[in-house]
CSV table of C-alpha atoms in Angstrom, one decimal:
chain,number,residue,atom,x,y,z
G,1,UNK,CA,84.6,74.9,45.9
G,2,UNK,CA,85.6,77.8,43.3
G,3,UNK,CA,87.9,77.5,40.1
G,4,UNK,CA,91.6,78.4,39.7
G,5,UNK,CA,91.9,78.3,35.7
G,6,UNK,CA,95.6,77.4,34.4
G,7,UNK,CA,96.8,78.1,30.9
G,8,UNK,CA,98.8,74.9,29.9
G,9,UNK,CA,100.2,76.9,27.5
G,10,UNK,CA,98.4,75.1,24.5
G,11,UNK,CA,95.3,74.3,23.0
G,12,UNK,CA,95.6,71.4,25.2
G,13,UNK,CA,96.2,69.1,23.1
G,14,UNK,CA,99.7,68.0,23.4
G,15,UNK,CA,99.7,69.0,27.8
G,16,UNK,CA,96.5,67.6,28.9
G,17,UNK,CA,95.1,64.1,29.0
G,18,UNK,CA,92.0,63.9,31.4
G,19,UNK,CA,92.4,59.9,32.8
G,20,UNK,CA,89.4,59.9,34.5
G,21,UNK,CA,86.6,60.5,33.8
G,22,UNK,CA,86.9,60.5,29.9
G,23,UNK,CA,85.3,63.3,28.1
G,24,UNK,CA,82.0,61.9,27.0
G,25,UNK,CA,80.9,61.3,31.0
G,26,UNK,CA,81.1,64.9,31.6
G,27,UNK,CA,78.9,67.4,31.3
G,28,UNK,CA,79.4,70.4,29.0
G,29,UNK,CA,77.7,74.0,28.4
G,30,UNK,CA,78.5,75.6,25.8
G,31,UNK,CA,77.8,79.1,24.3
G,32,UNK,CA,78.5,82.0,22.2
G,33,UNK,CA,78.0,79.4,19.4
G,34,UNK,CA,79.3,76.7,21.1
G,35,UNK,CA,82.9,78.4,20.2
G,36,UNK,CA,83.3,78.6,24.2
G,37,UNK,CA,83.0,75.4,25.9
G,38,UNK,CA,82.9,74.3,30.0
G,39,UNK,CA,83.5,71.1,31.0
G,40,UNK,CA,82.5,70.0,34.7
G,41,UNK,CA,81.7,66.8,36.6
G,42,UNK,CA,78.2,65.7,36.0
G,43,UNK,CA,77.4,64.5,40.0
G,44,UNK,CA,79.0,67.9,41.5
G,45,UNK,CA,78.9,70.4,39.1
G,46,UNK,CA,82.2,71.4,39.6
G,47,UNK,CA,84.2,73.0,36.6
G,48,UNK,CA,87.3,70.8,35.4
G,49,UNK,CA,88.6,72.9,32.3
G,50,UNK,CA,87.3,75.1,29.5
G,51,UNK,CA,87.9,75.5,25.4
G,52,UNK,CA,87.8,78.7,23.8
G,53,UNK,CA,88.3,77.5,19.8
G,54,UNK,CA,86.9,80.3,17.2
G,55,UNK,CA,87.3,83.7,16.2
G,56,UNK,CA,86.3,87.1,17.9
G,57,UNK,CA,86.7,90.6,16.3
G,58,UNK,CA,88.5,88.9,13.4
G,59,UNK,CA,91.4,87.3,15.8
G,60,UNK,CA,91.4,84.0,15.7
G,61,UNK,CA,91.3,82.1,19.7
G,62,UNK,CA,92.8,79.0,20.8
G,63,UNK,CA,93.0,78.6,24.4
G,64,UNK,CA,92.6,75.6,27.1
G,65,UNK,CA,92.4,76.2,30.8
G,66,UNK,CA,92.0,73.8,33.7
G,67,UNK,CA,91.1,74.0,37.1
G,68,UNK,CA,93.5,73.0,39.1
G,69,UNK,CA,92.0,72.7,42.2
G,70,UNK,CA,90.4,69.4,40.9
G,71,UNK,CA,93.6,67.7,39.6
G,72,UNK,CA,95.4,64.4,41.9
G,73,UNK,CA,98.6,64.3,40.2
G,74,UNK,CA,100.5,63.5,37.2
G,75,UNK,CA,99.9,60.6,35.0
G,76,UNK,CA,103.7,59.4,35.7
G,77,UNK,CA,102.7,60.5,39.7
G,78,UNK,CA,105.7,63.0,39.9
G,79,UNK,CA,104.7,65.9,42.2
G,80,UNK,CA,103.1,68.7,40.7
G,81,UNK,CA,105.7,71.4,41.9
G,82,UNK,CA,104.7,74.4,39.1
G,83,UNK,CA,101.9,75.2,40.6
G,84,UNK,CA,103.6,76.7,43.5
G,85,UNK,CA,104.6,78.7,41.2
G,86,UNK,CA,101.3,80.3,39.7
G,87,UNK,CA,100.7,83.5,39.9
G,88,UNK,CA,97.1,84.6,40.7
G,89,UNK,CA,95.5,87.2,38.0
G,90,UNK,CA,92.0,88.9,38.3
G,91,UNK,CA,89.4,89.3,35.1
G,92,UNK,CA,86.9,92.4,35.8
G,93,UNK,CA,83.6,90.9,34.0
G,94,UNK,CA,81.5,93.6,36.2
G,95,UNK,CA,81.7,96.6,34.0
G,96,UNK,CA,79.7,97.2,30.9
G,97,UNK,CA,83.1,96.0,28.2
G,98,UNK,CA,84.6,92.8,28.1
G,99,UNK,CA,88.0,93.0,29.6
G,100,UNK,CA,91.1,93.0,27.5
G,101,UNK,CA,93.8,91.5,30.1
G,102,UNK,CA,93.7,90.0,33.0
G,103,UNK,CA,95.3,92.1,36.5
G,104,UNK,CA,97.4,91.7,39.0
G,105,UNK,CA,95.4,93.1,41.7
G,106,UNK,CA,91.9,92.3,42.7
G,107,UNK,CA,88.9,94.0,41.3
G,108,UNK,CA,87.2,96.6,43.8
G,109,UNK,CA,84.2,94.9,44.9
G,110,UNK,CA,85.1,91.3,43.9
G,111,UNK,CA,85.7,89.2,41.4
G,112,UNK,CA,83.1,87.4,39.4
């Protein structure tokens, strides 16, 4: 199973509550100073969301992103209808800089 990483459009914080498992049963890697954190299910690997908190080249970086291949459904259980509505973007990690917006189209060779 791959990812498909969603911007909530927050930190998180006030858009996301993982009910199950809670945080502390997951597993987490972090690097770059732990500023960039995964999160993924301890028993499969899989990823479940990441947190990007800190500052790079002077700017400072708040973002949250989940993958919604592994969510069931709302806490309230109404159908999850936005994502049909997601629009798939590409990052290029291949090449030898750091990529500075996602694209529309995929990557020549395939994604990473």
């Amino acid at each position: 199973m791959g990812t498909m990483l969603t911007d909530p459009g927050d930190d998180g914080s006030s858009t996301f509550t993982l009910l199950t498992p809670g945080e502390k049963d997951l597993g987490m890697y972090a690097f770059d100073t732990e500023r960039v954190r995964w999160f993924f299910c301890p028993k499969c690997s899989i990823t479940l969301y990441n947190r990007v908190h800190g500052v790079f080249e002077g700017v400072e970086v708040r973002t949250f992103r989940v993958n919604v291949l592994t969510l069931d459904e709302r806490a309230d259980g109404s159908p999850m209808e936005d994502l049909k509505n997601l629009k798939i973007k590409y990052w290029d990690f291949k090449g030898a800089e750091l990529p500075k917006a996602p694209l529309d189209e995929p990557v020549n060779g395939g994604v990473w």
